[in-house]
Short mmCIF file of C-alpha atoms and ligand atoms in Angstrom, two decimals:
data_model
loop_
_atom_site.label_atom_id
_atom_site.label_comp_id
_atom_site.label_asym_id
_atom_site.label_seq_id
_atom_site.Cartn_x
_atom_site.Cartn_y
_atom_site.Cartn_z
CA UNK A 1 -14.65 98.14 -3.69
CA UNK A 2 -15.26 94.77 -5.24
CA UNK A 3 -12.91 93.95 -8.05
CA UNK A 4 -14.02 91.44 -10.63
CA UNK A 5 -12.17 88.21 -9.94
CA UNK A 6 -10.31 86.67 -12.84
CA UNK A 7 -9.08 83.15 -13.43
CA UNK A 8 -5.30 82.79 -13.14
CA UNK A 9 -2.85 80.64 -15.03
CA UNK A 10 0.01 79.87 -12.66
CA UNK A 11 3.08 78.97 -14.70
CA UNK A 12 6.22 77.32 -13.49
CA UNK A 13 9.14 79.02 -15.22
CA UNK A 14 12.11 76.73 -15.95
CA UNK A 15 11.08 73.98 -18.33
CA UNK A 16 7.72 75.59 -19.07
CA UNK A 17 8.38 79.18 -20.24
CA UNK A 18 12.14 79.05 -20.78
CA UNK A 19 14.42 76.17 -21.61
CA UNK A 20 15.97 74.96 -18.36
CA UNK A 21 19.76 75.11 -18.67
CA UNK A 22 20.13 74.50 -14.91
CA UNK A 23 20.11 77.60 -12.67
CA UNK A 24 19.41 79.85 -15.62
CA UNK A 25 19.72 83.53 -14.73
CA UNK A 26 21.70 85.41 -17.37
CA UNK A 27 19.43 87.38 -19.72
CA UNK A 28 21.50 86.20 -22.69
CA UNK A 29 20.71 82.58 -21.73
CA UNK A 30 16.94 83.07 -22.10
CA UNK A 31 15.59 80.65 -24.71
CA UNK A 32 11.82 80.34 -24.82
CA UNK A 33 10.23 76.91 -24.84
CA UNK A 34 8.57 76.39 -28.21
CA UNK A 35 5.26 78.25 -28.34
CA UNK A 36 5.69 79.94 -24.94
CA UNK A 37 5.17 83.57 -26.03
CA UNK A 38 2.09 82.56 -28.06
CA UNK A 39 0.77 80.53 -25.12
CA UNK A 40 1.11 83.51 -22.76
CA UNK A 41 -0.56 85.85 -25.27
CA UNK A 42 -3.37 83.30 -25.64
CA UNK A 43 -3.87 83.33 -21.85
CA UNK A 44 -3.81 87.15 -21.79
CA UNK A 45 -6.47 87.28 -24.50
CA UNK A 46 -8.61 84.65 -22.75
CA UNK A 47 -8.80 86.88 -19.65
CA UNK A 48 -6.40 84.96 -17.42
CA UNK A 49 -3.96 86.60 -15.05
CA UNK A 50 -0.60 85.02 -15.87
CA UNK A 51 1.38 84.43 -12.68
CA UNK A 52 4.84 82.87 -12.63
CA UNK A 53 5.67 80.77 -9.56
CA UNK A 54 9.30 79.65 -9.63
CA UNK A 55 11.74 78.04 -7.20
CA UNK A 56 15.08 79.84 -7.46
CA UNK A 57 17.27 78.01 -4.98
CA UNK A 58 20.28 79.25 -6.96
CA UNK A 59 20.02 82.32 -4.71
CA UNK A 60 20.33 80.24 -1.53
CA UNK A 61 23.14 78.24 -3.14
CA UNK A 62 25.05 81.45 -3.90
CA UNK A 63 25.00 81.03 -7.69
CA UNK A 64 23.22 84.34 -8.30
CA UNK A 65 21.26 87.01 -6.42
CA UNK A 66 17.64 88.09 -6.16
CA UNK A 67 18.59 91.11 -8.29
CA UNK A 68 19.80 88.72 -11.00
CA UNK A 69 16.43 86.93 -10.87
CA UNK A 70 14.60 90.26 -11.20
CA UNK A 71 16.84 91.24 -14.12
CA UNK A 72 16.12 87.94 -15.87
CA UNK A 73 12.39 88.45 -15.39
CA UNK A 74 12.55 92.01 -16.72
CA UNK A 75 14.34 90.72 -19.81
CA UNK A 76 11.76 87.94 -20.23
CA UNK A 77 8.97 90.51 -20.00
CA UNK A 78 10.62 92.69 -22.68
CA UNK A 79 11.03 89.73 -25.01
CA UNK A 80 7.42 88.64 -24.43
CA UNK A 81 6.21 92.17 -25.21
CA UNK A 82 7.69 91.77 -28.71
CA UNK A 83 5.16 88.95 -29.18
CA UNK A 84 2.32 90.96 -27.63
CA UNK A 85 2.39 88.80 -24.48
CA UNK A 86 2.54 89.82 -20.81
CA UNK A 87 3.20 88.17 -17.45
CA UNK A 88 1.10 89.86 -14.77
CA UNK A 89 3.14 88.84 -11.70
CA UNK A 90 6.30 86.96 -10.80
CA UNK A 91 6.70 85.04 -7.54
CA UNK A 92 10.16 83.55 -6.99
CA UNK A 93 11.32 81.53 -3.98
CA UNK A 94 15.04 82.12 -3.25
CA UNK A 95 15.18 79.82 -0.21
CA UNK A 96 16.57 76.35 0.31
CA UNK A 97 16.97 74.43 3.57
CA UNK A 98 20.53 73.43 2.60
CA UNK A 99 21.65 76.68 0.97
CA UNK A 100 25.14 78.14 1.36
CA UNK A 101 23.90 81.69 1.95
CA UNK A 102 22.79 81.97 5.57
CA UNK A 103 20.05 84.53 4.90
CA UNK A 104 18.31 82.12 2.53
CA UNK A 105 18.97 78.84 4.36
CA UNK A 106 15.35 78.34 5.34
CA UNK A 107 12.86 75.52 4.89
CA UNK A 108 10.40 78.07 3.52
CA UNK A 109 6.66 77.62 2.91
CA UNK A 110 7.09 79.28 -0.51
CA UNK A 111 9.33 76.54 -1.87
CA UNK A 112 7.42 74.10 -4.05
CA UNK A 113 6.13 71.42 -3.42
CA UNK A 114 4.71 73.72 -0.74
CA UNK A 115 1.96 76.06 -1.96
CA UNK A 116 3.12 79.34 -0.35
CA UNK A 117 3.66 81.35 -3.51
CA UNK A 118 0.30 80.36 -4.97
CA UNK A 119 -1.52 81.06 -1.70
CA UNK A 120 0.10 84.50 -1.51
CA UNK A 121 -0.93 85.30 -5.08
CA UNK A 122 -4.49 84.23 -4.25
CA UNK A 123 -4.47 86.75 -1.38
CA UNK A 124 -2.76 89.58 -3.23
CA UNK A 125 -4.39 89.43 -6.66
CA UNK A 126 -8.08 89.41 -7.71
CA UNK A 127 -8.09 85.70 -8.61
CA UNK A 128 -10.94 83.20 -8.72
CA UNK A 129 -9.20 79.97 -7.59
CA UNK A 130 -12.02 77.74 -8.87
CA UNK A 131 -11.33 78.79 -12.47
CA UNK A 132 -7.54 78.81 -12.09
CA UNK A 133 -4.89 76.24 -12.89
CA UNK A 134 -1.15 75.69 -12.76
CA UNK A 135 1.12 74.33 -15.49
CA UNK A 136 4.41 72.82 -14.40
CA UNK A 137 6.88 70.19 -15.53
CA UNK A 138 7.63 68.51 -12.19
CA UNK A 139 5.71 66.52 -9.55
CA UNK A 140 6.58 69.30 -7.05
CA UNK A 141 4.59 71.72 -9.22
CA UNK A 142 1.56 69.42 -9.14
CA UNK A 143 1.88 69.08 -5.36
CA UNK A 144 1.99 72.87 -4.92
CA UNK A 145 -1.12 73.31 -7.08
CA UNK A 146 -2.95 70.64 -5.15
CA UNK A 147 -1.89 72.17 -1.82
CA UNK A 148 -3.34 75.51 -2.92
CA UNK A 149 -6.54 73.96 -4.24
CA UNK A 150 -6.03 74.76 -7.91
CA UNK A 151 -5.96 72.32 -10.82
CA UNK A 152 -2.54 71.14 -11.96
CA UNK A 153 -1.52 70.23 -15.51
CA UNK A 154 1.81 68.52 -16.09
CA UNK A 155 3.70 69.72 -19.15
CA UNK A 156 6.06 67.11 -20.57
CA UNK A 157 7.62 69.28 -23.27
CA UNK A 158 6.64 70.06 -26.85
CA UNK A 159 4.75 73.16 -27.94
CA UNK A 160 3.43 75.11 -24.95
CA UNK A 161 0.83 76.95 -27.03
CA UNK A 162 -0.72 73.65 -28.19
CA UNK A 163 -0.73 72.47 -24.57
CA UNK A 164 -2.35 75.67 -23.28
CA UNK A 165 -4.95 75.61 -26.04
CA UNK A 166 -5.98 72.11 -24.93
CA UNK A 167 -6.09 73.13 -21.26
CA UNK A 168 -8.30 76.14 -22.09
CA UNK A 169 -10.64 73.96 -24.15
CA UNK A 170 -11.00 71.58 -21.21
CA UNK A 171 -11.51 74.48 -18.78
CA UNK A 172 -14.26 76.03 -20.91
CA UNK A 173 -16.01 72.64 -21.14
CA UNK A 174 -15.75 72.22 -17.34
CA UNK A 175 -17.16 75.71 -16.69
CA UNK A 176 -19.95 75.71 -19.28
CA UNK A 177 -23.49 75.60 -17.84
CA UNK A 178 -25.26 72.24 -18.04
MG1 MG B 201 10.24 73.55 -13.92
#
């Protein structure tokens, strides 16, 4: 019954994994942030579950659909596979309190800075929250991490693989026995 719990790396998407062009959803517009595929492969190899948690209010605004988001993620996964990297789960929040599409016009607990997506992943996947962290580029990402009780690391651009390597070094120092 008991599954071994793994640490998770929660990754914001736009501005962390892919270059944020503003409501990016077309597969042909996917441009990886420098070092992102290597960073994700590094996390895979270090035994982390890699979980994307992304606000996609473009759905509520009527710019694109949930199917478009899923298509973009499938394309991202295929491109990552070419680098031997894998995302284990995607959580996307399509809601916005001021959206144009009635079905998605909701002040939803999943939308960061609220922690709903992370909390759901913690329930649905065999994750050890104490050894997990989130990487995001915005204060709302840090707030969501904090609300879910996982460490938050703010990425300000540059090479994501260098950044992840430093985070993993810090995590292994924090978790090593005294
Ligand atoms: Mg972002």
